Amino acid sequence: MKNAALLGGGTLAAAVFGLVFQSLLAYHFGAGAETDAWFMSLSIYAFLAKFLMLTHLKSIALPIYRRLSASDPDQGRRFGALLLGWSGGALVAAAAVLVLAAPLLVDALAPGYQGAVRDLTVDLVRIRVPALVFLGTTTAGLVLLESAHRFGVTVSSQKIVPAVVTLVLFVLVADRYGMVGVGWIGLAGGVAGGLVALAAVAPLVAGRRGARGTADAELRGVAGQWLKFGGSNAATFVGEWAFRIAASLLPVGLFSAVLYGRMVHDLLHGAVNDAAQSVSLPRFAEVGEHGDEARVGAALRASLAALSALTVPVAAFVAATAPWSVALLFGRGRFLDDGMVGPAAVALQIYAVGFVLQGLNQLVFAAAFSVGQSHLVNRVQIVGHLVRAALLVPAVMLYSYAGLVGAQVAMNALVLLLLVVAAPRAWALRGAAVRVVAGPTLGVVLATLAPAALWWMAVGRLPEPVAWGTAGRFGVLAAAGAVWGVLYLGLATAFRVPAARDLLARLRSVGGGAALLLLGLLAGPGAGSAQEVADGPLPAEHWSRAVLESLEAAGRVPMGSVRAGPLDGARAEALLLAADDPRARAALWRLRDEAAVEGRTVPLAGTVGVAWRHVRDGTEGAVGASGLHAAGDLRLGRPGGVWFATARLDAGRGGVEVPRGAVGVRMGRFTLGVGRHRVQLGGGAGGAFALSPSAGLDGVLLAPRSPVPLPVVGATSVTAGLFRAGRYDDVVEDPWFALLRVAVRPVPWLMAGVSRAALVGGDFQGGRPPFQTEVHPPDARPMGAGDVLDLLIGRVTEYDNQVWAFDVRGSLAGAGVPAVLYGEIALEDNERSFGDGAALAGVLVDAPAGRSMVSVRYEYAGIGDAGRWCRWCDTLPAFWYQHTRFQDGWRVGDELLGHPLGGYGRQHVLAVGIMDPTGALRGTVAGVRLRRDRWNLREGSRPGRAWGLRSSVAWRPGRRFEAGLETDLEWGEGGWRAGTLALSFRAVPGGNRTPPG
């Protein structure tokens, strides 16, 4: 298992590099005539490798080398040297002939290619053929390396080094030199891998001595067995010839789409099937050294059962999620424009079936070679390739590209059937086939059906994958894969699948079994009061923020604890612990109640529930949308540990939404998170000018866990982030969003901060801004390093739209008044009019009622005339949250990035917050009076004056359940109605037994 993990892991890493390469190829070249030529040249190169039977050469020679090395190491070294020398020399001669014969090869194997496509294919074949020399010598070297169990060198030379070299060169070169340049890059990767293998093999053949006769005779035996595959070789030629004839009959681009889809199959095939065969071959050789075929058969049957327990659920998952994985890997640039996501996904679904069959075939091949039964492989391959050759052209004519792939899968199924029938009786495969179907394999199939059924129930609710950004596609695949894996492993264990039981036993032996039971933690019973809160950032709307603001007003918590940056769970716990206030103890008890309970290995905070939600916008004639939603929150992180994970999923009629979800690590006083974040930079309860948390942004966020003490300025917090605004729906493709906030606390009762956020970059297609009559041309040049430098030092460029905000917060608790005063002013681009700014001001009063926590807040926000803080400045319009470049405004999808007011206008908010002594009832209710003016982002759907009601109330009648009401409603004077109303019921995994004293 260790060797298989090494080979599989290395192959997986190489395949990931290869997928990145193919993704870039799809982005730059799409799926058309050029890529058809590229993939046909690769296919011809692979055919030549099969035609020369390099894999068979390794399988024949490895058992002989093991036997010679065990009896006489000198003879073994001589045999290895002869094998390297003769194979290298023969391949040099063959490569020279093949380079000259490249036009004939292309005409024979791709007769449908004519004109420029044929010429490009010929050039690419000629460039690639010399790599056969290095591939052949590498294969001969693997005989020596794998016999010594040096699988790390094996996977490095064959897969990792070529993949890395190819990817690095392609990133540097891109499409500057066309497809011919990509061909030379591929050759360079093959040469680099061969050199690594030869360097590792050289010491193994040094000092070769011994009688010439033995090693020479064994080498002649290898050559004889290799030549015996002539019939199989001829059948392979016929089958591959038919395959390429059929491929050349497809319309332009479809062959490329098929092979793009095959990339995921090749990743799995290399990581699983090839690794299993590489590990099994020397193992079978060791078991069969004394001619005991029964022992070989027992080892083979166990390996077949273990491999099918892995490949069947993986293949089912790959087939079910094929559109998502293809869209994730290749759904950008020219490939998406060519409309090839569908064909590539269908091809991958069919290849997934072949992945299972091919892996089983390879294990039987390995067993046959280990006991000298190579004729068995030869015979079944002859039949299989001839049948495929007969099927290919009719299948393509009837079923297009699906027939091309289906014929390959049919051949794999036929070969497996023939292997079972013709295998030696001592292997007991025929009887085992019946027993396996009735036993372990039936359990594998049954355990696979449950996650598959769940997926097909969900897939009708999910939108098309091309409608999601990269992060969204990855999130769906990751979530589906995690659920699939946990369910399958649990069911496979229940159905007594041996491989699943063995895996669990091994994981438990290294203390990893608890990691497989995380799903059960959500429903696990409490075991006493929680002791520590899980690490990781709290949600932007988490109730603990309101509690901490009230404690700021009372002087119990240092100023800036909430608005300095994202609030960490462990930081919130520390602040509540330090506050000398009974209400803080109640909040701490409730916060811990949401977190892990005592005795759990990994602290977990979360809720799972259902909500009814009604949404309506203010557009005239708009119809409200209502429906049930299943929601789940999860927050993981060991207190004092180095990692955390947060997630929130919301599944309703519109599909699965991921409002937030990130993984990250602690770095001293900071956390670094990667995923979807919702962040607020300064501001007040109603939002902030630079960035409010209504929009989820996908990227990297560096956030403070605790302030850093600095001279003069005091405790300092820095928040920085860089995100892809992939869901931005405008004439700018794929812009970025960047943020930076620095907050200082020179004394405990005062905090000041500066925030900066910017939409930047992307590809501007040109157009007319909504507030101008002039049509602006597209970008004359891409954004360069000088523009990035200007942005970093605060200058405005033609590639960005940015907002600056300056805020201050102060507590009056030292003067005997339990209140916080706060304010913020902002600029839309720092070179615009100071007279067209924005201003926010508010006061929060802590009004305790016994042991309950009650707060009252008033907040005003204005933009434009309503927010002028520089009365002596000119009043030229800055067009808040709109820009020549970003014409759809400062938003991602339907979510605003800036202040919820939406731009020009004003807003008054009066709010009351409450939490009872046990924390069972908590919430905030706010009344809003606002007005939206011309050029406001929501002017079209919510114009003019309006009233609003915003609330977030939660009541927990017991330890395990919580009911909630959330509203964000507006009534316009013009008769429009808009907003969201949600009723929720949630189960909480904590549940402390005793409330605070």
JSON list of N, CA, C and O in Angstrom, two decimals, residues 490-521:
[
{"chain": "A", "resi": 490, "resn": "GLY", "atom": "N", "xyz": [-18.56, 4.51, 4.71]},
{"chain": "A", "resi": 490, "resn": "GLY", "atom": "CA", "xyz": [-19.40, 3.98, 5.78]},
{"chain": "A", "resi": 490, "resn": "GLY", "atom": "C", "xyz": [-20.25, 2.81, 5.31]},
{"chain": "A", "resi": 490, "resn": "GLY", "atom": "O", "xyz": [-20.34, 1.77, 5.99]},
{"chain": "A", "resi": 491, "resn": "LEU", "atom": "N", "xyz": [-20.86, 2.92, 4.12]},
{"chain": "A", "resi": 491, "resn": "LEU", "atom": "CA", "xyz": [-21.70, 1.84, 3.61]},
{"chain": "A", "resi": 491, "resn": "LEU", "atom": "C", "xyz": [-20.87, 0.63, 3.21]},
{"chain": "A", "resi": 491, "resn": "LEU", "atom": "O", "xyz": [-21.29, -0.52, 3.42]},
{"chain": "A", "resi": 492, "resn": "ALA", "atom": "N", "xyz": [-19.69, 0.87, 2.62]},
{"chain": "A", "resi": 492, "resn": "ALA", "atom": "CA", "xyz": [-18.83, -0.25, 2.25]},
{"chain": "A", "resi": 492, "resn": "ALA", "atom": "C", "xyz": [-18.40, -1.03, 3.48]},
{"chain": "A", "resi": 492, "resn": "ALA", "atom": "O", "xyz": [-18.29, -2.26, 3.46]},
{"chain": "A", "resi": 493, "resn": "THR", "atom": "N", "xyz": [-18.15, -0.34, 4.58]},
{"chain": "A", "resi": 493, "resn": "THR", "atom": "CA", "xyz": [-17.83, -1.03, 5.83]},
{"chain": "A", "resi": 493, "resn": "THR", "atom": "C", "xyz": [-19.03, -1.82, 6.33]},
{"chain": "A", "resi": 493, "resn": "THR", "atom": "O", "xyz": [-18.89, -2.97, 6.78]},
{"chain": "A", "resi": 494, "resn": "ALA", "atom": "N", "xyz": [-20.22, -1.22, 6.23]},
{"chain": "A", "resi": 494, "resn": "ALA", "atom": "CA", "xyz": [-21.42, -1.93, 6.68]},
{"chain": "A", "resi": 494, "resn": "ALA", "atom": "C", "xyz": [-21.69, -3.17, 5.83]},
{"chain": "A", "resi": 494, "resn": "ALA", "atom": "O", "xyz": [-22.17, -4.19, 6.35]},
{"chain": "A", "resi": 495, "resn": "PHE", "atom": "N", "xyz": [-21.39, -3.10, 4.52]},
{"chain": "A", "resi": 495, "resn": "PHE", "atom": "CA", "xyz": [-21.60, -4.24, 3.63]},
{"chain": "A", "resi": 495, "resn": "PHE", "atom": "C", "xyz": [-20.41, -5.22, 3.64]},
{"chain": "A", "resi": 495, "resn": "PHE", "atom": "O", "xyz": [-20.34, -6.11, 2.80]},
{"chain": "A", "resi": 496, "resn": "ARG", "atom": "N", "xyz": [-19.48, -5.00, 4.57]},
{"chain": "A", "resi": 496, "resn": "ARG", "atom": "CA", "xyz": [-18.35, -5.90, 4.78]},
{"chain": "A", "resi": 496, "resn": "ARG", "atom": "C", "xyz": [-17.45, -6.02, 3.54]},
{"chain": "A", "resi": 496, "resn": "ARG", "atom": "O", "xyz": [-17.00, -7.11, 3.19]},
{"chain": "A", "resi": 497, "resn": "VAL", "atom": "N", "xyz": [-17.22, -4.90, 2.87]},
{"chain": "A", "resi": 497, "resn": "VAL", "atom": "CA", "xyz": [-16.24, -4.89, 1.78]},
{"chain": "A", "resi": 497, "resn": "VAL", "atom": "C", "xyz": [-14.85, -4.94, 2.40]},
{"chain": "A", "resi": 497, "resn": "VAL", "atom": "O", "xyz": [-14.49, -4.06, 3.18]},
{"chain": "A", "resi": 498, "resn": "PRO", "atom": "N", "xyz": [-14.04, -5.97, 2.10]},
{"chain": "A", "resi": 498, "resn": "PRO", "atom": "CA", "xyz": [-12.75, -6.12, 2.81]},
{"chain": "A", "resi": 498, "resn": "PRO", "atom": "C", "xyz": [-11.84, -4.92, 2.69]},
{"chain": "A", "resi": 498, "resn": "PRO", "atom": "O", "xyz": [-11.19, -4.52, 3.65]},
{"chain": "A", "resi": 499, "resn": "ALA", "atom": "N", "xyz": [-11.77, -4.32, 1.49]},
{"chain": "A", "resi": 499, "resn": "ALA", "atom": "CA", "xyz": [-10.86, -3.19, 1.30]},
{"chain": "A", "resi": 499, "resn": "ALA", "atom": "C", "xyz": [-11.23, -2.03, 2.21]},
{"chain": "A", "resi": 499, "resn": "ALA", "atom": "O", "xyz": [-10.35, -1.34, 2.75]},
{"chain": "A", "resi": 500, "resn": "ALA", "atom": "N", "xyz": [-12.53, -1.78, 2.40]},
{"chain": "A", "resi": 500, "resn": "ALA", "atom": "CA", "xyz": [-12.95, -0.68, 3.28]},
{"chain": "A", "resi": 500, "resn": "ALA", "atom": "C", "xyz": [-12.59, -0.97, 4.72]},
{"chain": "A", "resi": 500, "resn": "ALA", "atom": "O", "xyz": [-12.12, -0.09, 5.45]},
{"chain": "A", "resi": 501, "resn": "ARG", "atom": "N", "xyz": [-12.79, -2.21, 5.17]},
{"chain": "A", "resi": 501, "resn": "ARG", "atom": "CA", "xyz": [-12.43, -2.55, 6.54]},
{"chain": "A", "resi": 501, "resn": "ARG", "atom": "C", "xyz": [-10.91, -2.42, 6.74]},
{"chain": "A", "resi": 501, "resn": "ARG", "atom": "O", "xyz": [-10.46, -1.93, 7.78]},
{"chain": "A", "resi": 502, "resn": "ASP", "atom": "N", "xyz": [-10.14, -2.86, 5.76]},
{"chain": "A", "resi": 502, "resn": "ASP", "atom": "CA", "xyz": [-8.68, -2.76, 5.89]},
{"chain": "A", "resi": 502, "resn": "ASP", "atom": "C", "xyz": [-8.24, -1.30, 5.96]},
{"chain": "A", "resi": 502, "resn": "ASP", "atom": "O", "xyz": [-7.35, -0.93, 6.74]},
{"chain": "A", "resi": 503, "resn": "LEU", "atom": "N", "xyz": [-8.88, -0.45, 5.12]},
{"chain": "A", "resi": 503, "resn": "LEU", "atom": "CA", "xyz": [-8.50, 0.96, 5.12]},
{"chain": "A", "resi": 503, "resn": "LEU", "atom": "C", "xyz": [-8.81, 1.61, 6.46]},
{"chain": "A", "resi": 503, "resn": "LEU", "atom": "O", "xyz": [-7.99, 2.35, 7.02]},
{"chain": "A", "resi": 504, "resn": "LEU", "atom": "N", "xyz": [-9.98, 1.33, 7.00]},
{"chain": "A", "resi": 504, "resn": "LEU", "atom": "CA", "xyz": [-10.34, 1.90, 8.30]},
{"chain": "A", "resi": 504, "resn": "LEU", "atom": "C", "xyz": [-9.40, 1.41, 9.39]},
{"chain": "A", "resi": 504, "resn": "LEU", "atom": "O", "xyz": [-9.00, 2.18, 10.28]},
{"chain": "A", "resi": 505, "resn": "ALA", "atom": "N", "xyz": [-9.03, 0.15, 9.32]},
{"chain": "A", "resi": 505, "resn": "ALA", "atom": "CA", "xyz": [-8.11, -0.38, 10.33]},
{"chain": "A", "resi": 505, "resn": "ALA", "atom": "C", "xyz": [-6.76, 0.32, 10.26]},
{"chain": "A", "resi": 505, "resn": "ALA", "atom": "O", "xyz": [-6.16, 0.67, 11.28]},
{"chain": "A", "resi": 506, "resn": "ARG", "atom": "N", "xyz": [-6.29, 0.56, 9.04]},
{"chain": "A", "resi": 506, "resn": "ARG", "atom": "CA", "xyz": [-5.00, 1.24, 8.90]},
{"chain": "A", "resi": 506, "resn": "ARG", "atom": "C", "xyz": [-5.08, 2.68, 9.36]},
{"chain": "A", "resi": 506, "resn": "ARG", "atom": "O", "xyz": [-4.16, 3.21, 9.98]},
{"chain": "A", "resi": 507, "resn": "LEU", "atom": "N", "xyz": [-6.21, 3.35, 9.06]},
{"chain": "A", "resi": 507, "resn": "LEU", "atom": "CA", "xyz": [-6.35, 4.74, 9.49]},
{"chain": "A", "resi": 507, "resn": "LEU", "atom": "C", "xyz": [-6.44, 4.83, 11.01]},
{"chain": "A", "resi": 507, "resn": "LEU", "atom": "O", "xyz": [-5.87, 5.73, 11.62]},
{"chain": "A", "resi": 508, "resn": "ARG", "atom": "N", "xyz": [-7.16, 3.89, 11.62]},
{"chain": "A", "resi": 508, "resn": "ARG", "atom": "CA", "xyz": [-7.24, 3.92, 13.07]},
{"chain": "A", "resi": 508, "resn": "ARG", "atom": "C", "xyz": [-5.87, 3.67, 13.70]},
{"chain": "A", "resi": 508, "resn": "ARG", "atom": "O", "xyz": [-5.55, 4.22, 14.75]},
{"chain": "A", "resi": 509, "resn": "SER", "atom": "N", "xyz": [-5.05, 2.87, 13.04]},
{"chain": "A", "resi": 509, "resn": "SER", "atom": "CA", "xyz": [-3.75, 2.56, 13.61]},
{"chain": "A", "resi": 509, "resn": "SER", "atom": "C", "xyz": [-2.84, 3.77, 13.65]},
{"chain": "A", "resi": 509, "resn": "SER", "atom": "O", "xyz": [-1.90, 3.80, 14.43]},
{"chain": "A", "resi": 510, "resn": "VAL", "atom": "N", "xyz": [-3.10, 4.76, 12.81]},
{"chain": "A", "resi": 510, "resn": "VAL", "atom": "CA", "xyz": [-2.28, 5.97, 12.82]},
{"chain": "A", "resi": 510, "resn": "VAL", "atom": "C", "xyz": [-3.05, 7.16, 13.37]},
{"chain": "A", "resi": 510, "resn": "VAL", "atom": "O", "xyz": [-2.66, 8.30, 13.19]},
{"chain": "A", "resi": 511, "resn": "GLY", "atom": "N", "xyz": [-4.16, 6.89, 14.02]},
{"chain": "A", "resi": 511, "resn": "GLY", "atom": "CA", "xyz": [-4.92, 7.98, 14.65]},
{"chain": "A", "resi": 511, "resn": "GLY", "atom": "C", "xyz": [-5.72, 8.81, 13.68]},
{"chain": "A", "resi": 511, "resn": "GLY", "atom": "O", "xyz": [-6.15, 9.91, 14.01]},
{"chain": "A", "resi": 512, "resn": "GLY", "atom": "N", "xyz": [-5.96, 8.30, 12.46]},
{"chain": "A", "resi": 512, "resn": "GLY", "atom": "CA", "xyz": [-6.69, 9.09, 11.49]},
{"chain": "A", "resi": 512, "resn": "GLY", "atom": "C", "xyz": [-8.16, 8.74, 11.39]},
{"chain": "A", "resi": 512, "resn": "GLY", "atom": "O", "xyz": [-8.89, 9.34, 10.62]},
{"chain": "A", "resi": 513, "resn": "GLY", "atom": "N", "xyz": [-8.61, 7.74, 12.15]},
{"chain": "A", "resi": 513, "resn": "GLY", "atom": "CA", "xyz": [-10.00, 7.32, 12.04]},
{"chain": "A", "resi": 513, "resn": "GLY", "atom": "C", "xyz": [-10.97, 8.43, 12.40]},
{"chain": "A", "resi": 513, "resn": "GLY", "atom": "O", "xyz": [-12.05, 8.51, 11.84]},
{"chain": "A", "resi": 514, "resn": "ALA", "atom": "N", "xyz": [-10.59, 9.28, 13.36]},
{"chain": "A", "resi": 514, "resn": "ALA", "atom": "CA", "xyz": [-11.50, 10.35, 13.78]},
{"chain": "A", "resi": 514, "resn": "ALA", "atom": "C", "xyz": [-11.80, 11.30, 12.64]},
{"chain": "A", "resi": 514, "resn": "ALA", "atom": "O", "xyz": [-12.90, 11.86, 12.57]},
{"chain": "A", "resi": 515, "resn": "ALA", "atom": "N", "xyz": [-10.83, 11.49, 11.74]},
{"chain": "A", "resi": 515, "resn": "ALA", "atom": "CA", "xyz": [-11.05, 12.41, 10.62]},
{"chain": "A", "resi": 515, "resn": "ALA", "atom": "C", "xyz": [-12.15, 11.93, 9.71]},
{"chain": "A", "resi": 515, "resn": "ALA", "atom": "O", "xyz": [-12.81, 12.73, 9.05]},
{"chain": "A", "resi": 516, "resn": "LEU", "atom": "N", "xyz": [-12.38, 10.60, 9.65]},
{"chain": "A", "resi": 516, "resn": "LEU", "atom": "CA", "xyz": [-13.43, 10.07, 8.79]},
{"chain": "A", "resi": 516, "resn": "LEU", "atom": "C", "xyz": [-14.81, 10.20, 9.41]},
{"chain": "A", "resi": 516, "resn": "LEU", "atom": "O", "xyz": [-15.81, 9.95, 8.77]},
{"chain": "A", "resi": 517, "resn": "LEU", "atom": "N", "xyz": [-14.88, 10.55, 10.67]},
{"chain": "A", "resi": 517, "resn": "LEU", "atom": "CA", "xyz": [-16.15, 10.62, 11.37]},
{"chain": "A", "resi": 517, "resn": "LEU", "atom": "C", "xyz": [-16.62, 12.05, 11.59]},
{"chain": "A", "resi": 517, "resn": "LEU", "atom": "O", "xyz": [-17.49, 12.31, 12.41]},
{"chain": "A", "resi": 518, "resn": "LEU", "atom": "N", "xyz": [-16.05, 13.01, 10.87]},
{"chain": "A", "resi": 518, "resn": "LEU", "atom": "CA", "xyz": [-16.41, 14.42, 11.09]},
{"chain": "A", "resi": 518, "resn": "LEU", "atom": "C", "xyz": [-17.88, 14.67, 10.78]},
{"chain": "A", "resi": 518, "resn": "LEU", "atom": "O", "xyz": [-18.52, 15.50, 11.42]},
{"chain": "A", "resi": 519, "resn": "LEU", "atom": "N", "xyz": [-18.41, 13.93, 9.80]},
{"chain": "A", "resi": 519, "resn": "LEU", "atom": "CA", "xyz": [-19.81, 14.15, 9.46]},
{"chain": "A", "resi": 519, "resn": "LEU", "atom": "C", "xyz": [-20.71, 13.84, 10.65]},
{"chain": "A", "resi": 519, "resn": "LEU", "atom": "O", "xyz": [-21.72, 14.50, 10.87]},
{"chain": "A", "resi": 520, "resn": "GLY", "atom": "N", "xyz": [-20.33, 12.84, 11.44]},
{"chain": "A", "resi": 520, "resn": "GLY", "atom": "CA", "xyz": [-21.13, 12.48, 12.60]},
{"chain": "A", "resi": 520, "resn": "GLY", "atom": "C", "xyz": [-21.09, 13.50, 13.71]},
{"chain": "A", "resi": 520, "resn": "GLY", "atom": "O", "xyz": [-21.94, 13.49, 14.60]},
{"chain": "A", "resi": 521, "resn": "LEU", "atom": "N", "xyz": [-20.10, 14.39, 13.67]},
{"chain": "A", "resi": 521, "resn": "LEU", "atom": "CA", "xyz": [-19.99, 15.37, 14.74]},
{"chain": "A", "resi": 521, "resn": "LEU", "atom": "C", "xyz": [-21.18, 16.33, 14.78]},
{"chain": "A", "resi": 521, "resn": "LEU", "atom": "O", "xyz": [-21.55, 16.85, 15.82]}
]
